[in-house]
PDB file of C-alpha atoms in Angstrom:
ATOM      1  CA  ASP A   1      -9.472  12.809   4.640  1.00 67.00           C
ATOM      2  CA  GLN A   2     -11.048  11.965   1.387  1.00 78.00           C
ATOM      3  CA  GLN A   3      -9.728  12.776  -1.406  1.00 91.00           C
ATOM      4  CA  VAL A   4     -11.921  11.434  -3.634  1.00 95.00           C
ATOM      5  CA  LYS A   5     -15.974  11.886  -2.667  1.00 95.00           C
ATOM      6  CA  GLN A   6     -18.934  10.277  -4.176  1.00 95.00           C
ATOM      7  CA  ASN A   7     -21.807  11.877  -2.408  1.00 92.00           C
ATOM      8  CA  SER A   8     -24.354   9.843  -3.789  1.00 94.00           C
ATOM      9  CA  PRO A   9     -24.308   6.242  -2.391  1.00 93.00           C
ATOM     10  CA  SER A  10     -27.253   5.335  -4.153  1.00 96.00           C
ATOM     11  CA  LEU A  11     -29.533   6.225  -7.242  1.00 97.00           C
ATOM     12  CA  SER A  12     -31.959   4.417  -8.776  1.00 98.00           C
ATOM     13  CA  VAL A  13     -33.693   5.270 -12.484  1.00 98.00           C
ATOM     14  CA  GLN A  14     -36.005   3.575 -15.124  1.00 98.00           C
ATOM     15  CA  GLU A  15     -34.562   1.261 -18.010  1.00 97.00           C
ATOM     16  CA  GLY A  16     -33.579   2.965 -20.526  1.00 97.00           C
ATOM     17  CA  ARG A  17     -33.100   6.780 -19.021  1.00 97.00           C
ATOM     18  CA  ILE A  18     -30.364   8.525 -18.381  1.00 98.00           C
ATOM     19  CA  SER A  19     -28.093   7.356 -15.628  1.00 98.00           C
ATOM     20  CA  ILE A  20     -25.537   9.682 -13.739  1.00 98.00           C
ATOM     21  CA  LEU A  21     -22.838   8.705 -11.408  1.00 98.00           C
ATOM     22  CA  ASN A  22     -21.335  11.714  -9.881  1.00 98.00           C
ATOM     23  CA  CYS A  23     -17.833  12.074  -7.814  1.00 98.00           C
ATOM     24  CA  ASP A  24     -15.630  15.131  -6.653  1.00 97.00           C
ATOM     25  CA  TYR A  25     -11.296  15.086  -6.690  1.00 97.00           C
ATOM     26  CA  THR A  26      -9.943  17.411  -3.645  1.00 95.00           C
ATOM     27  CA  ASN A  27      -6.472  16.886  -5.151  1.00 91.00           C
ATOM     28  CA  SER A  28      -5.618  19.024  -8.118  1.00 90.00           C
ATOM     29  CA  MET A  29      -2.507  16.728  -9.062  1.00 88.00           C
ATOM     30  CA  PHE A  30      -4.781  13.698  -9.679  1.00 90.00           C
ATOM     31  CA  ASP A  31      -4.241  13.470 -14.128  1.00 88.00           C
ATOM     32  CA  TYR A  32      -5.544  10.418 -15.012  1.00 90.00           C
ATOM     33  CA  PHE A  33      -8.902   9.457 -13.701  1.00 94.00           C
ATOM     34  CA  LEU A  34     -11.142   5.386 -13.495  1.00 94.00           C
ATOM     35  CA  TRP A  35     -14.423   4.116 -13.331  1.00 97.00           C
ATOM     36  CA  TYR A  36     -15.104   0.567 -12.555  1.00 97.00           C
ATOM     37  CA  LYS A  37     -18.470  -1.708 -12.032  1.00 97.00           C
ATOM     38  CA  LYS A  38     -18.847  -3.793  -9.188  1.00 96.00           C
ATOM     39  CA  TYR A  39     -21.367  -6.125  -8.564  1.00 96.00           C
ATOM     40  CA  PRO A  40     -22.341  -8.496  -5.530  1.00 92.00           C
ATOM     41  CA  ALA A  41     -19.184 -11.239  -5.157  1.00 90.00           C
ATOM     42  CA  GLU A  42     -17.312  -9.965  -7.663  1.00 93.00           C
ATOM     43  CA  GLY A  43     -13.374  -8.019  -7.412  1.00 95.00           C
ATOM     44  CA  PRO A  44     -14.487  -4.529  -9.068  1.00 96.00           C
ATOM     45  CA  THR A  45     -14.407  -4.463 -12.960  1.00 96.00           C
ATOM     46  CA  PHE A  46     -12.509  -1.533 -15.331  1.00 94.00           C
ATOM     47  CA  LEU A  47     -15.612   0.640 -16.662  1.00 96.00           C
ATOM     48  CA  ILE A  48     -13.648   3.693 -18.801  1.00 96.00           C
ATOM     49  CA  SER A  49     -11.005   6.779 -17.840  1.00 93.00           C
ATOM     50  CA  ILE A  50     -10.004   9.592 -18.709  1.00 94.00           C
ATOM     51  CA  SER A  51      -6.292  11.582 -18.749  1.00 91.00           C
ATOM     52  CA  SER A  52      -6.521  15.396 -17.294  1.00 91.00           C
ATOM     53  CA  ILE A  53      -5.588  16.737 -20.891  1.00 92.00           C
ATOM     54  CA  LYS A  54      -9.617  15.035 -22.152  1.00 95.00           C
ATOM     55  CA  ASP A  55     -12.650  17.106 -21.133  1.00 96.00           C
ATOM     56  CA  LYS A  56     -14.722  13.527 -22.585  1.00 97.00           C
ATOM     57  CA  ASN A  57     -14.126  10.026 -23.731  1.00 97.00           C
ATOM     58  CA  GLU A  58     -17.160   7.890 -24.769  1.00 97.00           C
ATOM     59  CA  ASP A  59     -16.703   4.431 -25.071  1.00 96.00           C
ATOM     60  CA  GLY A  60     -19.987   2.761 -26.267  1.00 97.00           C
ATOM     61  CA  ARG A  61     -23.645   4.013 -24.041  1.00 97.00           C
ATOM     62  CA  PHE A  62     -20.712   5.122 -21.368  1.00 98.00           C
ATOM     63  CA  THR A  63     -19.172   9.116 -21.425  1.00 98.00           C
ATOM     64  CA  VAL A  64     -17.225  10.270 -18.759  1.00 98.00           C
ATOM     65  CA  PHE A  65     -16.239  14.057 -18.806  1.00 98.00           C
ATOM     66  CA  LEU A  66     -13.884  15.528 -16.938  1.00 97.00           C
ATOM     67  CA  ASN A  67     -14.142  19.129 -15.738  1.00 97.00           C
ATOM     68  CA  LYS A  68     -10.960  20.221 -14.103  1.00 95.00           C
ATOM     69  CA  SER A  69     -11.601  23.425 -13.105  1.00 95.00           C
ATOM     70  CA  ALA A  70     -14.314  21.789 -10.715  1.00 96.00           C
ATOM     71  CA  LYS A  71     -12.576  19.482  -9.583  1.00 96.00           C
ATOM     72  CA  HIS A  72     -15.290  17.414 -10.602  1.00 97.00           C
ATOM     73  CA  LEU A  73     -16.105  14.200 -12.927  1.00 97.00           C
ATOM     74  CA  SER A  74     -19.648  12.276 -14.504  1.00 98.00           C
ATOM     75  CA  LEU A  75     -20.216   9.009 -16.279  1.00 98.00           C
ATOM     76  CA  HIS A  76     -23.562   8.739 -18.499  1.00 98.00           C
ATOM     77  CA  ILE A  77     -24.770   5.802 -19.298  1.00 98.00           C
ATOM     78  CA  VAL A  78     -27.324   5.924 -21.858  1.00 97.00           C
ATOM     79  CA  PRO A  79     -29.254   4.478 -22.445  1.00 97.00           C
ATOM     80  CA  SER A  80     -29.258   2.897 -19.147  1.00 98.00           C
ATOM     81  CA  GLN A  81     -29.637  -1.287 -18.849  1.00 97.00           C
ATOM     82  CA  PRO A  82     -31.368  -3.635 -15.756  1.00 97.00           C
ATOM     83  CA  GLY A  83     -27.769  -5.096 -16.104  1.00 97.00           C
ATOM     84  CA  ASP A  84     -26.179  -2.368 -15.143  1.00 98.00           C
ATOM     85  CA  SER A  85     -26.951  -2.006 -12.453  1.00 98.00           C
ATOM     86  CA  ALA A  86     -24.062  -2.779  -9.818  1.00 97.00           C
ATOM     87  CA  VAL A  87     -21.914  -0.517  -7.572  1.00 96.00           C
ATOM     88  CA  TYR A  88     -19.395   1.973  -9.787  1.00 97.00           C
ATOM     89  CA  PHE A  89     -16.028   3.339  -7.999  1.00 96.00           C
ATOM     90  CA  CYS A  90     -14.274   6.322  -9.047  1.00 96.00           C
ATOM     91  CA  ALA A  91     -11.162   6.324  -9.067  1.00 95.00           C
ATOM     92  CA  ALA A  92      -8.205   8.641  -9.800  1.00 93.00           C
ATOM     93  CA  SER A  93      -3.788   8.579 -10.210  1.00 89.00           C
ATOM     94  CA  PHE A  94      -1.051  11.092  -9.963  1.00 80.00           C
ATOM     95  CA  ARG A  95       0.157   9.316 -13.735  1.00 67.00           C
ATOM     96  CA  SER A  96       2.650  11.737 -14.646  1.00 57.00           C
ATOM     97  CA  GLN A  97       3.924  12.732 -11.074  1.00 54.00           C
ATOM     98  CA  GLY A  98       6.783   9.821 -11.077  1.00 53.00           C
ATOM     99  CA  GLY A  99       4.977   6.438 -12.252  1.00 54.00           C
ATOM    100  CA  SER A 100       2.784   6.435  -9.776  1.00 62.00           C
ATOM    101  CA  GLU A 101      -0.155   3.580 -10.231  1.00 75.00           C
ATOM    102  CA  LYS A 102      -1.422   3.888  -6.688  1.00 84.00           C
ATOM    103  CA  LEU A 103      -5.164   4.468  -7.390  1.00 89.00           C
ATOM    104  CA  VAL A 104      -7.477   6.445  -4.976  1.00 91.00           C
ATOM    105  CA  PHE A 105     -11.396   5.349  -5.015  1.00 94.00           C
ATOM    106  CA  GLY A 106     -14.188   6.833  -4.101  1.00 94.00           C
ATOM    107  CA  LYS A 107     -16.519   4.773  -1.606  1.00 93.00           C
ATOM    108  CA  GLY A 108     -18.870   4.230  -4.334  1.00 94.00           C
ATOM    109  CA  THR A 109     -22.651   4.609  -6.091  1.00 96.00           C
ATOM    110  CA  LYS A 110     -24.402   1.970  -6.217  1.00 96.00           C
ATOM    111  CA  LEU A 111     -26.893   1.873  -9.242  1.00 98.00           C
ATOM    112  CA  THR A 112     -30.276   0.342  -9.470  1.00 98.00           C
ATOM    113  CA  VAL A 113     -31.993   0.276 -13.077  1.00 98.00           C
ATOM    114  CA  ASN A 114     -35.519  -0.319 -12.725  1.00 96.00           C
ATOM    115  CA  PRO A 115     -37.077  -2.353 -15.541  1.00 93.00           C
TER     116      PRO A 115
ATOM    117  CA  ASP B   1      -6.055 -16.071 -18.938  1.00 63.00           C
ATOM    118  CA  ALA B   2      -7.814 -16.946 -15.687  1.00 81.00           C
ATOM    119  CA  GLY B   3      -7.828 -13.416 -14.024  1.00 94.00           C
ATOM    120  CA  VAL B   4      -6.686 -12.419 -11.020  1.00 97.00           C
ATOM    121  CA  ILE B   5      -6.547 -16.226  -9.010  1.00 97.00           C
ATOM    122  CA  GLN B   6      -7.388 -15.561  -4.315  1.00 98.00           C
ATOM    123  CA  SER B   7      -7.555 -18.208  -1.963  1.00 97.00           C
ATOM    124  CA  PRO B   8      -9.582 -18.825  -0.072  1.00 97.00           C
ATOM    125  CA  ARG B   9     -12.955 -17.385  -1.744  1.00 97.00           C
ATOM    126  CA  HIS B  10     -14.190 -16.831   2.688  1.00 97.00           C
ATOM    127  CA  GLU B  11     -12.403 -17.207   5.317  1.00 97.00           C
ATOM    128  CA  VAL B  12     -13.939 -17.442   9.009  1.00 97.00           C
ATOM    129  CA  THR B  13     -11.536 -17.887  12.299  1.00 96.00           C
ATOM    130  CA  GLU B  14     -11.266 -16.815  16.025  1.00 96.00           C
ATOM    131  CA  MET B  15      -9.664 -13.603  17.337  1.00 96.00           C
ATOM    132  CA  GLY B  16      -5.803 -14.417  17.568  1.00 96.00           C
ATOM    133  CA  GLN B  17      -5.272 -16.350  15.107  1.00 97.00           C
ATOM    134  CA  GLU B  18      -3.550 -16.438  12.223  1.00 97.00           C
ATOM    135  CA  VAL B  19      -4.943 -15.005   8.677  1.00 97.00           C
ATOM    136  CA  THR B  20      -3.306 -15.501   5.339  1.00 98.00           C
ATOM    137  CA  LEU B  21      -4.723 -14.679   2.292  1.00 98.00           C
ATOM    138  CA  ARG B  22      -3.460 -15.546  -1.118  1.00 98.00           C
ATOM    139  CA  CYS B  23      -2.881 -13.847  -4.521  1.00 98.00           C
ATOM    140  CA  LYS B  24      -2.023 -15.321  -8.449  1.00 98.00           C
ATOM    141  CA  PRO B  25      -1.889 -12.223 -10.042  1.00 97.00           C
ATOM    142  CA  ILE B  26      -2.313 -12.154 -14.086  1.00 95.00           C
ATOM    143  CA  SER B  27       0.600 -13.424 -15.681  1.00 95.00           C
ATOM    144  CA  GLY B  28       3.330 -10.892 -17.393  1.00 92.00           C
ATOM    145  CA  HIS B  29       1.639  -8.099 -15.039  1.00 92.00           C
ATOM    146  CA  ASN B  30       4.310  -6.621 -12.768  1.00 90.00           C
ATOM    147  CA  SER B  31       2.642  -5.147 -10.250  1.00 92.00           C
ATOM    148  CA  LEU B  32       0.158  -5.924  -7.147  1.00 95.00           C
ATOM    149  CA  PHE B  33      -1.565  -4.578  -5.281  1.00 96.00           C
ATOM    150  CA  TRP B  34      -3.576  -5.524  -2.234  1.00 97.00           C
ATOM    151  CA  TYR B  35      -7.092  -3.893  -0.612  1.00 97.00           C
ATOM    152  CA  ARG B  36      -9.381  -3.869   2.070  1.00 96.00           C
ATOM    153  CA  GLN B  37     -13.155  -2.868   1.444  1.00 94.00           C
ATOM    154  CA  THR B  38     -15.114  -2.116   4.076  1.00 91.00           C
ATOM    155  CA  MET B  39     -18.128  -0.413   4.913  1.00 85.00           C
ATOM    156  CA  MET B  40     -16.903   2.345   6.563  1.00 85.00           C
ATOM    157  CA  ARG B  41     -13.881   3.160   4.757  1.00 86.00           C
ATOM    158  CA  GLY B  42     -14.754   1.957   1.194  1.00 88.00           C
ATOM    159  CA  LEU B  43     -11.749   0.230  -0.460  1.00 92.00           C
ATOM    160  CA  GLU B  44      -8.221   1.737   0.921  1.00 92.00           C
ATOM    161  CA  LEU B  45      -4.917   0.693  -0.661  1.00 93.00           C
ATOM    162  CA  LEU B  46      -3.067  -1.430   1.914  1.00 95.00           C
ATOM    163  CA  ILE B  47       0.234  -1.988  -0.009  1.00 95.00           C
ATOM    164  CA  TYR B  48       1.437  -2.210  -3.182  1.00 92.00           C
ATOM    165  CA  PHE B  49       4.802  -3.812  -5.621  1.00 93.00           C
ATOM    166  CA  ASN B  50       6.697  -3.433  -8.441  1.00 90.00           C
ATOM    167  CA  ASN B  51       8.602  -6.001  -9.708  1.00 91.00           C
ATOM    168  CA  ASN B  52       7.942  -7.879  -5.819  1.00 93.00           C
ATOM    169  CA  VAL B  53       9.669  -5.056  -4.274  1.00 93.00           C
ATOM    170  CA  PRO B  54       7.327  -3.719  -1.925  1.00 93.00           C
ATOM    171  CA  ILE B  55       6.799   0.131  -3.173  1.00 89.00           C
ATOM    172  CA  ASP B  56       4.049   1.544  -0.820  1.00 89.00           C
ATOM    173  CA  ASP B  57       3.294   0.029   2.121  1.00 91.00           C
ATOM    174  CA  SER B  58       1.927   2.682   4.098  1.00 89.00           C
ATOM    175  CA  GLY B  59      -1.925   1.950   3.735  1.00 91.00           C
ATOM    176  CA  MET B  60      -0.665  -1.205   6.234  1.00 94.00           C
ATOM    177  CA  PRO B  61      -3.084  -0.768   9.206  1.00 87.00           C
ATOM    178  CA  GLU B  62      -0.667  -1.773  11.855  1.00 85.00           C
ATOM    179  CA  ASP B  63       2.184  -4.157  12.593  1.00 91.00           C
ATOM    180  CA  ARG B  64      -0.258  -6.726  12.579  1.00 95.00           C
ATOM    181  CA  PHE B  65      -0.485  -6.381   9.029  1.00 97.00           C
ATOM    182  CA  SER B  66       2.542  -8.028   6.558  1.00 97.00           C
ATOM    183  CA  ALA B  67       2.547  -8.386   2.785  1.00 97.00           C
ATOM    184  CA  LYS B  68       5.397 -10.810   0.557  1.00 97.00           C
ATOM    185  CA  MET B  69       6.080 -10.812  -3.118  1.00 97.00           C
ATOM    186  CA  PRO B  70       8.799 -14.572  -3.262  1.00 96.00           C
ATOM    187  CA  ASN B  71       7.345 -14.313  -6.980  1.00 94.00           C
ATOM    188  CA  ALA B  72       6.314 -12.434 -10.073  1.00 94.00           C
ATOM    189  CA  SER B  73       3.147 -15.026  -9.425  1.00 95.00           C
ATOM    190  CA  PHE B  74       2.601 -14.923  -5.831  1.00 96.00           C
ATOM    191  CA  SER B  75       1.185 -13.434  -3.351  1.00 98.00           C
ATOM    192  CA  THR B  76       0.538 -13.202   0.758  1.00 98.00           C
ATOM    193  CA  LEU B  77      -1.060 -10.699   2.898  1.00 98.00           C
ATOM    194  CA  LYS B  78      -1.522 -12.560   5.983  1.00 98.00           C
ATOM    195  CA  ILE B  79      -3.132 -10.533   9.616  1.00 97.00           C
ATOM    196  CA  GLN B  80      -1.610 -12.046  13.044  1.00 96.00           C
ATOM    197  CA  PRO B  81      -2.819 -11.882  15.074  1.00 96.00           C
ATOM    198  CA  SER B  82      -6.309 -11.332  13.877  1.00 96.00           C
ATOM    199  CA  GLU B  83      -9.394  -9.193  15.838  1.00 96.00           C
ATOM    200  CA  PRO B  84     -12.512  -8.758  14.637  1.00 96.00           C
ATOM    201  CA  ARG B  85     -12.199  -4.839  13.326  1.00 95.00           C
ATOM    202  CA  ASP B  86     -10.614  -6.360  10.952  1.00 96.00           C
ATOM    203  CA  SER B  87     -13.065  -8.246   9.295  1.00 97.00           C
ATOM    204  CA  ALA B  88     -13.803  -6.532   5.751  1.00 97.00           C
ATOM    205  CA  VAL B  89     -13.216  -7.801   2.208  1.00 97.00           C
ATOM    206  CA  TYR B  90      -9.412  -8.249   0.819  1.00 98.00           C
ATOM    207  CA  PHE B  91      -9.207  -8.072  -2.999  1.00 98.00           C
ATOM    208  CA  CYS B  92      -5.773  -8.546  -5.337  1.00 98.00           C
ATOM    209  CA  ALA B  93      -5.659  -6.293  -8.052  1.00 96.00           C
ATOM    210  CA  SER B  94      -2.489  -6.255 -10.486  1.00 95.00           C
ATOM    211  CA  SER B  95      -1.610  -4.131 -13.418  1.00 91.00           C
ATOM    212  CA  LEU B  96       0.793  -3.857 -16.370  1.00 87.00           C
ATOM    213  CA  LEU B  97       2.262  -0.772 -15.668  1.00 74.00           C
ATOM    214  CA  THR B  98       2.279   1.046 -20.191  1.00 70.00           C
ATOM    215  CA  GLY B  99       2.089   4.785 -20.933  1.00 64.00           C
ATOM    216  CA  TRP B 100      -1.121   6.725 -18.883  1.00 60.00           C
ATOM    217  CA  SER B 101      -2.747   3.314 -18.511  1.00 65.00           C
ATOM    218  CA  ASN B 102      -3.528   2.337 -15.443  1.00 68.00           C
ATOM    219  CA  GLU B 103      -6.077  -0.649 -15.070  1.00 85.00           C
ATOM    220  CA  GLN B 104      -6.064  -2.437 -12.729  1.00 91.00           C
ATOM    221  CA  PHE B 105      -7.682  -5.961 -13.005  1.00 94.00           C
ATOM    222  CA  PHE B 106      -8.569  -7.034  -9.358  1.00 96.00           C
ATOM    223  CA  GLY B 107      -9.629 -10.912  -8.243  1.00 97.00           C
ATOM    224  CA  PRO B 108     -12.828 -12.218  -7.072  1.00 96.00           C
ATOM    225  CA  GLY B 109     -11.871 -10.836  -3.061  1.00 97.00           C
ATOM    226  CA  THR B 110     -11.344 -12.873  -0.457  1.00 98.00           C
ATOM    227  CA  ARG B 111     -14.342 -11.772   2.563  1.00 97.00           C
ATOM    228  CA  LEU B 112     -12.703 -12.555   5.921  1.00 98.00           C
ATOM    229  CA  THR B 113     -14.567 -12.321   8.859  1.00 97.00           C
ATOM    230  CA  VAL B 114     -12.646 -12.244  12.237  1.00 97.00           C
ATOM    231  CA  LEU B 115     -15.200 -13.713  15.402  1.00 96.00           C
TER     232      LEU B 115
END
């Protein structure tokens, strides 16, 4: 059973517009969430994270929003650039539950930013 | 720092052969993770080590898979005998567990094809 779901396999946006990538989770024990970005033939790279005590975290063009009651998080990229075209993975962990380092990943959303 | 190093980058083998994937984590990191990425299942954790000790191998698909970490700078994932359904990209990642940070650093992956 998938605990972290990214229901949109792909997303296409125009350069300069906002990209919104969504992620849902089922396990309310998750307390730390991360977004990773992956280019072809490379490993995923960390992008941004948020702990469950916050509802927003911002880093430059990237903002992650967390809605715990809905078990939903989203990644906003503003403005989108062609170099943002990649697969984005949402991941969750039980950081405060015994210090587990395990990350549970979604299947990813392929973002294409058109010039 | 060179980042996480994986070898080989590509491996093509025939069904029944033994396959060994190698990983060198980032120096100073105390946790190492092996993942498998497929279209159907996405990015799934196979096993992870903390201070060279296997902590959770619940993701290892079956007895044909084994992993070792003889020292802090080297790990192997072995498949014996290999089967066509093992074809996937295998990633190694490492991290240093501090505070709330769960950031894992991924290697470039090994693309395995079993004919």
